[in-house]
């Protein structure tokens, strides 16, 4: 007994030394053979993998079940700016560490929330290309993590979804702009705004009327407070759909109520927790066009940014890039960012990028022309 406790403490201390030594930006040079071997056993260079097939059963079902209980975070686990992925990790639909492969994310958002397959591919591979580790095929849903393994050389990021400016952006519902505060943790002040608006226009629930007003208020705040506020492609696209995700995915599949209970919403947003007995929706959805249209039409919006001073919001004439379709512009933007992060990739890295670019193209293939930056 005594011996085994001693041994555990020693093992923990060793694990700690290893954790400190292996920041993903460090090279492995200088480590002992044992340390390098230990690290290599935990993260492998696997490169790009084919996208998983769609799930077969898309019926309504219990997802906060005995096999997926909520568990509190332990010290080495992390969560990030996305309440959906956070909840999936805290219920074990994704690895509880918060580090996952893109394939695991695609499958988990379908299993846990019945997100439609093509939407799952689009969002996941967009994020993975710019925030994931393309060599080890792992991404943190939060901040930089040694669990994703040694990163490709800069300017590649591989630093997880908390990374500002590539996917994560300004004017989020419940998270601060990166320039103004913590860009990925739940913010009580901002959540109180959601409550106030939902009480005023949603009858005490977060319905599309509330979503529309919260979206507008957060937009106005960023214009007035954030000199570098950026609200063009891709943020112009993601910022709207994220406001309807809670209505589409966090309302129990058995409910016919068009608004989300605010305590349930808080538990998802603050604690990464599904309500007891939570059932996913009964039909796959990408984020409901009707509700999205309502939010976008409720106020006048143009894609644009502040020019370095507050209240200088100006239209971005380049928001469509070389495209004429907004979805294809979004696609082009993420391909462009990938090119900026990987100016001249070679070998395994180049293959991995190309495989993931192919996966990213699948959901837009009926509308857009594929771009091949690394032929
Ligand atoms: C398919 C893979 C997904 C990825 C890679 C992803 C990633 C992200 C990221 C990076 C953000 C931060 C954007 C920002 O506000 O700056 C975000 C926000 C958000 N995501 Fe996800 N997400 C995914 C799926 C989902 C799902 C399935 C749900 C709902 C069940 C969801 C709900 C939300 C919501 C509500 C926000 C807005 C949070 C806020 O503004 O405070 N996401 N997501
Ligand atoms: C939370 O949001 C408020 C309002 O924007 C801001 O003043 C505050 O600094 C934020 N807190 C953190 C920790 O970012
Ligand atoms: C949201 O809820 C409020 C209060 O019940 C209601 O007046 C409003 O019409 C709802 N919004 C929509 C678009 O249905
Ligand atoms: C930014 O916009 C403001 C107001 O539109 C303008 O007064 C200012 O000169 C602009 N600054 C720069 C750096 O372009
Ligand atoms: C992508 O990059 C190309 C070439 O630099 C540029 O012309 C285009 O406007 C960019 N597209 C977007 C959406 O930013
Ligand atoms: C790039 C950026 O601004 N990211 C920030 C997100 O918030 C965390 C926590 O405050 C900062 O450490 C990051 O620098």
Coordinates of C-alpha atoms and ligand atoms in Angstrom, one line a residue:
X1 CA 0.0 0.0 0.0
X2 CA 2.6 2.5 1.1
X3 CA 4.9 1.5 -1.7
X4 CA 2.2 1.8 -4.3
X5 CA 1.3 5.3 -3.1
X6 CA 4.9 6.3 -3.3
X7 CA 5.1 4.9 -6.8
X8 CA 2.0 6.8 -7.9
X9 CA 3.5 10.1 -6.6
X10 CA 6.7 9.4 -8.4
X11 CA 4.9 8.6 -11.6
X12 CA 2.9 11.8 -11.3
X13 CA 6.0 13.8 -10.8
X14 CA 7.6 12.2 -13.9
X15 CA 4.4 12.9 -15.9
X16 CA 4.6 16.5 -14.8
X17 CA 8.2 16.8 -15.9
X18 CA 7.3 15.4 -19.2
X19 CA 4.3 17.7 -19.5
X20 CA 6.5 20.7 -18.9
X21 CA 9.2 19.5 -21.2
X22 CA 6.9 18.9 -24.1
X23 CA 5.4 22.1 -25.1
X24 CA 4.2 21.4 -28.7
X25 CA 6.5 24.2 -30.0
X26 CA 9.6 22.6 -28.5
X27 CA 11.6 20.2 -30.5
X28 CA 12.3 16.8 -29.0
X29 CA 16.0 17.4 -29.0
X30 CA 17.6 17.3 -25.5
X31 CA 15.1 14.7 -24.1
X32 CA 16.3 11.3 -23.0
X33 CA 15.5 8.4 -25.2
X34 CA 12.8 7.2 -22.7
X35 CA 11.1 10.6 -22.7
X36 CA 11.0 10.7 -26.5
X37 CA 9.7 7.1 -26.6
X38 CA 7.0 7.9 -24.0
X39 CA 5.9 10.9 -26.0
X40 CA 6.0 9.0 -29.3
X41 CA 3.7 6.3 -27.8
X42 CA 1.0 8.9 -27.1
X43 CA 1.0 10.9 -30.3
X44 CA 1.7 9.4 -33.7
X45 CA 2.2 11.1 -37.0
X46 CA -0.8 9.6 -38.9
X47 CA -1.4 12.3 -41.5
X48 CA -4.8 13.0 -43.2
X49 CA -7.5 10.4 -42.9
X50 CA -10.7 10.0 -45.1
X51 CA -13.8 11.6 -43.7
X52 CA -16.0 9.2 -41.8
X53 CA -19.3 8.0 -43.4
X54 CA -22.6 9.6 -42.2
X55 CA -24.2 8.0 -39.2
X56 CA -26.9 5.5 -40.1
X57 CA -29.5 6.2 -37.4
X58 CA -30.7 9.8 -37.3
X59 CA -33.8 9.2 -35.2
X60 CA -34.5 11.1 -32.0
X61 CA -32.9 9.5 -29.0
X62 CA -31.6 9.8 -25.5
X63 CA -28.0 11.1 -25.6
X64 CA -27.4 12.1 -21.9
X65 CA -27.5 8.3 -21.2
X66 CA -25.7 6.0 -18.9
X67 CA -22.8 5.6 -21.2
X68 CA -22.4 9.4 -21.5
X69 CA -22.6 10.9 -18.1
X70 CA -21.5 14.5 -17.5
X71 CA -18.2 14.6 -15.5
X72 CA -16.5 17.7 -14.1
X73 CA -13.2 18.7 -15.7
X74 CA -9.9 17.4 -14.4
X75 CA -6.7 19.4 -14.4
X76 CA -5.4 18.3 -17.8
X77 CA -8.8 18.5 -19.7
X78 CA -9.9 21.7 -21.4
X79 CA -12.8 23.2 -23.1
X80 CA -13.1 26.2 -25.5
X81 CA -15.4 28.7 -27.2
X82 CA -17.9 26.2 -28.6
X83 CA -20.6 25.1 -26.1
X84 CA -21.6 22.3 -28.5
X85 CA -18.2 20.6 -28.6
X86 CA -17.6 21.4 -24.9
X87 CA -20.8 19.4 -24.0
X88 CA -19.9 16.5 -26.2
X89 CA -16.5 16.3 -24.5
X90 CA -17.9 16.6 -21.0
X91 CA -20.4 13.8 -21.8
X92 CA -17.8 11.5 -23.4
X93 CA -19.2 11.7 -26.9
X94 CA -15.7 13.2 -27.6
X95 CA -12.6 12.4 -25.7
X96 CA -12.9 14.1 -22.3
X97 CA -9.4 15.6 -22.7
X98 CA -10.9 18.0 -25.3
X99 CA -8.4 16.7 -27.9
X100 CA -10.0 14.8 -30.8
X101 CA -9.5 13.8 -34.4
X102 CA -11.7 15.6 -37.0
X103 CA -13.4 12.3 -37.8
X104 CA -14.3 11.9 -34.1
X105 CA -15.8 15.4 -34.2
X106 CA -17.8 14.8 -37.4
X107 CA -19.3 11.7 -35.9
X108 CA -19.9 13.1 -32.4
X109 CA -21.9 16.2 -33.5
X110 CA -24.1 13.9 -35.5
X111 CA -24.5 11.3 -32.7
X112 CA -24.9 13.9 -29.9
X113 CA -27.0 16.6 -31.6
X114 CA -28.1 15.2 -34.9
X115 CA -26.1 17.9 -36.8
X116 CA -26.6 17.2 -40.5
X117 CA -23.6 15.4 -42.1
X118 CA -22.5 18.0 -44.6
X119 CA -22.7 20.8 -42.1
X120 CA -20.6 18.7 -39.7
X121 CA -18.0 18.2 -42.4
X122 CA -17.9 21.9 -43.4
X123 CA -17.4 23.2 -39.9
X124 CA -15.1 20.5 -38.7
X125 CA -12.7 20.5 -41.6
X126 CA -12.6 24.3 -41.8
X127 CA -11.6 24.5 -38.2
X128 CA -9.2 21.6 -38.4
X129 CA -7.3 23.0 -41.4
X130 CA -6.5 26.2 -39.6
X131 CA -6.4 25.2 -35.9
X132 CA -5.6 21.4 -35.9
X133 CA -2.3 19.5 -36.0
X134 CA -2.3 18.1 -39.5
X135 CA 0.6 15.7 -38.8
X136 CA -0.9 14.0 -35.8
X137 CA -4.5 14.4 -37.0
X138 CA -5.5 15.9 -33.6
X139 CA -7.1 19.2 -32.6
X140 CA -7.8 20.8 -29.3
X141 CA -11.3 22.2 -28.8
X142 CA -9.7 24.7 -26.4
X143 CA -6.2 26.1 -26.2
X144 CA -2.8 24.8 -27.2
X145 CA -2.3 21.3 -25.8
X146 CA 0.7 19.0 -25.7
X147 CA -1.8 16.1 -26.3
X148 CA -1.9 17.1 -30.0
X149 CA 1.8 16.4 -30.4
X150 CA 4.6 18.4 -31.9
X151 CA 3.3 21.0 -34.3
X152 CA 4.4 21.6 -37.9
X153 CA 6.7 24.7 -38.2
X154 CA 5.4 28.2 -37.9
X155 CA 3.5 30.0 -39.4
X156 CA 1.3 26.9 -38.9
X157 CA -0.7 27.3 -35.7
X158 CA -2.1 23.9 -34.6
X159 CA -3.2 25.7 -31.5
X160 CA -6.8 24.7 -31.0
X161 CA -10.2 26.4 -31.3
X162 CA -9.3 29.2 -28.9
X163 CA -7.0 30.7 -31.5
X164 CA -8.3 34.1 -32.4
X165 CA -8.8 35.2 -36.0
X166 CA -8.8 32.1 -38.0
X167 CA -12.1 30.5 -36.9
X168 CA -12.9 31.9 -33.5
X169 CA -13.9 35.5 -33.9
X170 CA -15.5 38.7 -32.5
X171 CA -19.0 39.5 -31.3
X172 CA -19.7 36.0 -29.8
X173 CA -22.8 35.6 -27.7
X174 CA -21.2 34.5 -24.5
X175 CA -17.5 35.1 -25.0
X176 CA -15.5 38.4 -25.1
X177 CA -13.7 39.7 -28.2
X178 CA -10.1 38.6 -28.0
X179 CA -9.0 42.2 -27.9
X180 CA -11.2 43.0 -24.9
X181 CA -10.9 40.0 -22.7
X182 CA -11.0 36.2 -22.5
X183 CA -12.1 35.0 -25.9
X184 CA -13.1 31.5 -25.0
X185 CA -14.5 31.3 -21.5
X186 CA -18.1 31.7 -20.4
X187 CA -18.6 35.4 -19.5
X188 CA -21.4 36.1 -16.9
X189 CA -21.8 39.7 -18.0
X190 CA -22.5 38.7 -21.5
X191 CA -24.8 35.9 -20.4
X192 CA -26.8 38.4 -18.4
X193 CA -27.4 40.3 -21.6
X194 CA -28.8 37.1 -23.2
X195 CA -31.1 36.7 -20.2
X196 CA -32.3 40.3 -20.3
X197 CA -33.1 40.2 -24.0
X198 CA -34.8 36.8 -23.7
X199 CA -37.0 38.2 -20.9
X200 CA -37.9 41.3 -23.0
X201 CA -38.6 39.7 -26.4
X202 CA -38.7 35.9 -25.9
X203 CA -41.1 35.6 -23.0
X204 CA -38.2 34.4 -20.8
X205 CA -36.9 32.0 -23.3
X206 CA -34.2 32.2 -26.0
X207 CA -36.2 32.0 -29.2
X208 CA -35.4 33.5 -32.6
X209 CA -36.6 37.0 -31.6
X210 CA -34.1 36.9 -28.7
X211 CA -31.4 35.4 -31.0
X212 CA -31.9 38.3 -33.4
X213 CA -31.6 41.0 -30.7
X214 CA -28.7 39.4 -29.0
X215 CA -26.9 39.2 -32.3
X216 CA -27.5 42.8 -33.0
X217 CA -26.5 44.0 -29.5
X218 CA -23.2 42.1 -29.6
X219 CA -22.5 43.5 -33.1
X220 CA -23.1 47.0 -31.8
X221 CA -21.0 46.5 -28.8
X222 CA -18.0 45.3 -30.8
X223 CA -18.4 48.3 -33.2
X224 CA -18.3 50.6 -30.2
X225 CA -15.7 48.9 -28.1
X226 CA -13.2 46.9 -30.3
X227 CA -11.0 49.0 -32.5
X228 CA -10.0 45.9 -34.5
X229 CA -13.5 44.5 -34.7
X230 CA -13.6 42.0 -37.6
X231 CA -17.0 41.0 -39.0
X232 CA -16.3 39.8 -42.6
X233 CA -15.8 36.4 -44.1
X234 CA -15.7 33.9 -42.4
X235 CA -17.0 35.6 -39.2
X236 CA -19.9 37.2 -41.1
X237 CA -21.1 33.6 -41.8
X238 CA -20.4 31.9 -38.5
X239 CA -21.6 34.6 -36.3
X240 CA -25.2 34.3 -37.5
X241 CA -25.5 30.6 -37.6
X242 CA -24.1 30.3 -34.1
X243 CA -27.0 32.3 -32.7
X244 CA -29.5 29.8 -33.9
X245 CA -27.5 26.7 -32.9
X246 CA -28.8 26.8 -29.3
X247 CA -32.4 26.8 -30.6
X248 CA -31.8 24.1 -33.2
X249 CA -29.6 21.8 -31.1
X250 CA -30.1 22.5 -27.4
X251 CA -33.9 22.2 -27.2
X252 CA -34.9 18.6 -26.3
X253 CA -36.0 16.6 -29.3
X254 CA -39.3 15.8 -27.6
X255 CA -40.2 19.5 -27.0
X256 CA -42.4 21.5 -29.3
X257 CA -41.5 24.8 -27.6
X258 CA -39.8 27.2 -30.0
X259 CA -37.7 28.8 -27.3
X260 CA -34.8 27.4 -25.2
X261 CA -35.1 27.4 -21.4
X262 CA -32.5 29.8 -20.0
X263 CA -31.3 27.5 -17.2
X264 CA -30.7 24.8 -19.8
X265 CA -28.9 27.3 -22.0
X266 CA -26.7 28.3 -19.1
X267 CA -25.8 24.8 -18.3
X268 CA -24.7 24.1 -21.9
X269 CA -22.8 27.4 -22.2
X270 CA -21.3 27.6 -18.7
X271 CA -20.9 24.0 -17.6
X272 CA -20.8 22.0 -20.8
X273 CA -23.7 20.0 -19.5
X274 CA -26.8 18.6 -21.1
X275 CA -30.0 18.5 -19.0
X276 CA -31.0 15.2 -17.4
X277 CA -32.7 12.9 -19.8
X278 CA -31.7 15.1 -22.8
X279 CA -32.9 13.7 -26.2
X280 CA -31.3 15.0 -29.4
X281 CA -33.5 16.4 -32.1
X282 CA -35.4 13.9 -34.3
X283 CA -34.2 15.1 -37.7
X284 CA -30.7 16.1 -38.9
X285 CA -30.2 19.9 -39.2
X286 CA -27.5 22.2 -40.4
X287 CA -28.8 25.1 -38.5
X288 CA -32.3 25.8 -39.9
X289 CA -32.4 28.2 -42.8
X290 CA -35.7 29.7 -41.7
X291 CA -34.4 30.8 -38.3
X292 CA -31.1 32.0 -39.7
X293 CA -32.9 34.1 -42.3
X294 CA -35.0 35.6 -39.5
X295 CA -31.9 36.7 -37.5
X296 CA -30.2 38.1 -40.5
X297 CA -33.2 40.0 -41.7
X298 CA -34.0 41.5 -38.3
X299 CA -31.4 44.2 -38.7
X300 CA -29.2 45.7 -41.4
X301 CA -25.8 44.1 -41.6
X302 CA -23.0 44.3 -44.0
X303 CA -19.7 42.4 -43.8
X304 CA -16.9 44.7 -42.7
X305 CA -14.6 45.8 -39.9
X306 CA -13.4 48.7 -37.8
X307 CA -10.3 50.3 -39.2
X308 CA -8.3 50.5 -36.0
X309 CA -10.5 53.0 -34.2
X310 CA -13.9 52.3 -32.6
X311 CA -17.1 53.2 -34.4
X312 CA -15.4 53.2 -37.8
X313 CA -17.2 50.1 -39.2
X314 CA -16.8 50.0 -42.9
X315 CA -18.0 47.6 -45.6
X316 CA -15.4 45.0 -46.8
X317 CA -15.5 45.1 -50.6
X318 CA -13.4 41.9 -50.7
X319 CA -15.8 39.7 -48.6
X320 CA -16.7 37.5 -51.6
X321 CA -13.0 37.0 -52.7
X322 CA -13.1 35.8 -56.2
X323 CA -16.4 34.0 -55.8
X324 CA -20.0 34.9 -56.5
X325 CA -21.6 32.5 -54.0
X326 CA -21.3 33.2 -50.3
X327 CA -20.7 29.5 -49.4
X328 CA -17.9 29.3 -52.0
X329 CA -16.4 32.5 -50.6
X330 CA -16.4 30.9 -47.2
X331 CA -14.7 27.9 -48.7
X332 CA -12.1 30.0 -50.5
X333 CA -11.4 32.0 -47.4
X334 CA -10.4 28.9 -45.4
X335 CA -8.3 27.6 -48.3
X336 CA -6.6 31.0 -48.4
X337 CA -5.9 30.8 -44.7
X338 CA -4.5 27.3 -45.0
X339 CA -2.1 28.6 -47.7
X340 CA -1.0 31.4 -45.4
X341 CA -0.3 28.9 -42.6
X342 CA 1.5 26.5 -44.9
X343 CA 3.5 28.5 -47.4
X344 CA 5.4 25.5 -48.9
X345 CA 4.5 22.2 -47.2
X346 CA 6.4 19.1 -48.3
X347 CA 6.1 15.4 -47.9
X348 CA 3.8 13.9 -45.3
X349 CA 2.6 17.4 -44.3
X350 CA 1.6 18.3 -47.9
X351 CA -0.3 15.0 -48.3
X352 CA -2.1 15.5 -45.0
X353 CA -3.1 19.1 -46.0
X354 CA -4.4 17.8 -49.3
X355 CA -6.4 15.0 -47.8
X356 CA -8.1 17.5 -45.4
X357 CA -8.7 20.0 -48.2
X358 CA -10.5 17.2 -50.1
X359 CA -12.6 16.4 -47.0
X360 CA -13.4 20.1 -46.6
X361 CA -14.5 20.3 -50.3
X362 CA -17.0 17.4 -50.0
X363 CA -19.9 19.5 -48.5
X364 CA -19.5 22.3 -51.1
X365 CA -18.8 20.1 -54.1
X366 CA -22.3 20.6 -55.7
X367 CA -21.9 24.4 -55.6
X368 CA -18.2 25.4 -55.8
X369 CA -15.2 24.6 -57.9
X370 CA -12.4 22.9 -56.0
X371 CA -9.2 24.9 -55.4
X372 CA -5.9 23.0 -55.4
X373 CA -3.3 25.2 -53.8
X374 CA -0.7 22.3 -53.5
X375 CA -1.0 20.3 -56.7
Ligands
LIG1 C1 -19.0 20.6 -36.2 C2 -18.0 21.0 -35.5 C3 -17.9 22.3 -34.7 C4 -16.8 23.1 -34.6 C5 -15.5 22.9 -35.2 C6 -17.3 24.3 -33.8 C7 -16.4 25.3 -33.5 C8 -16.8 26.5 -32.9 C9 -16.0 27.7 -32.7 C10 -14.5 27.8 -33.0 C11 -16.8 28.6 -32.1 C12 -16.3 30.0 -31.6 C13 -16.8 31.0 -32.6 C14 -16.8 32.3 -32.0 O1 -17.9 32.6 -31.3 O2 -15.9 33.1 -32.1 C15 -18.1 28.0 -31.9 C16 -19.2 28.7 -31.4 C17 -20.4 28.1 -31.1 N1 -20.7 26.8 -31.4 FE1 -19.6 25.4 -32.3 N2 -18.6 24.1 -33.5 C18 -19.0 22.9 -34.0 C19 -20.3 22.4 -33.8 C20 -21.2 22.9 -32.9 C21 -22.5 22.2 -32.5 C22 -22.9 20.8 -32.9 C23 -23.1 23.1 -31.8 C24 -24.5 23.0 -31.1 C25 -24.9 21.8 -30.7 C26 -22.4 24.3 -31.7 C27 -22.7 25.5 -31.0 C28 -22.0 26.6 -30.9 C29 -22.5 27.9 -30.4 C30 -23.9 28.1 -29.8 C31 -21.5 28.8 -30.5 C32 -21.5 30.3 -30.1 C33 -21.0 30.5 -28.7 C34 -21.0 32.0 -28.4 O3 -21.1 32.8 -29.3 O4 -20.9 32.3 -27.2 N3 -21.2 24.2 -32.4 N4 -18.1 26.8 -32.4
LIG2 C1 -16.8 39.9 -19.8 O1 -17.5 40.8 -20.7 C2 -17.5 42.1 -20.2 C3 -18.4 42.9 -21.1 O2 -18.0 42.9 -22.4 C4 -16.1 42.7 -20.1 O3 -16.1 44.0 -19.6 C5 -15.3 41.8 -19.2 O4 -13.9 42.2 -19.3 C6 -15.4 40.3 -19.7 N1 -14.6 39.5 -18.8 C7 -13.6 38.7 -19.1 C8 -13.0 37.9 -18.1 O5 -13.2 38.7 -20.3
LIG3 C1 -40.5 34.8 -29.2 O1 -41.3 34.7 -28.0 C2 -42.1 35.9 -27.7 C3 -42.8 35.6 -26.4 O2 -43.6 34.5 -26.4 C4 -43.1 36.1 -28.8 O3 -43.8 37.3 -28.6 C5 -42.4 36.1 -30.1 O4 -43.3 36.2 -31.2 C6 -41.5 34.9 -30.3 N1 -40.7 35.1 -31.6 C7 -41.1 34.4 -32.7 C8 -40.3 34.8 -33.9 O5 -41.9 33.6 -32.7
LIG4 C1 -11.1 55.2 -39.7 O1 -12.5 55.6 -39.8 C2 -12.7 56.9 -39.2 C3 -14.2 57.1 -39.2 O2 -14.8 56.5 -40.3 C4 -11.9 57.9 -39.8 O3 -12.2 59.2 -39.2 C5 -10.4 57.6 -39.7 O4 -9.6 58.5 -40.4 C6 -10.1 56.2 -40.2 N1 -8.8 55.9 -39.9 C7 -8.0 55.2 -40.7 C8 -6.7 54.8 -40.1 O5 -8.3 54.9 -41.8
LIG5 C1 -8.2 34.4 -51.6 O1 -6.9 34.8 -52.1 C2 -7.0 35.3 -53.4 C3 -5.6 35.4 -53.9 O2 -4.8 36.2 -53.0 C4 -7.7 36.6 -53.4 O3 -7.8 37.1 -54.7 C5 -9.1 36.3 -52.8 O4 -9.8 37.6 -52.7 C6 -9.1 35.6 -51.5 N1 -10.4 35.2 -51.1 C7 -11.0 35.6 -50.0 C8 -12.4 35.1 -49.7 O5 -10.5 36.3 -49.1
LIG6 C1 -5.1 35.6 -29.7 C2 -5.9 35.9 -28.6 O1 -6.3 37.0 -28.3 N1 -6.3 34.8 -27.8 C3 -6.6 35.0 -26.4 C4 -7.8 34.4 -26.0 O2 -8.0 34.5 -24.6 C5 -7.0 34.0 -23.8 C6 -7.3 34.1 -22.4 O3 -7.5 35.4 -22.0 C7 -5.7 34.6 -24.1 O4 -4.6 34.0 -23.4 C8 -5.4 34.5 -25.6 O5 -4.2 35.2 -25.9

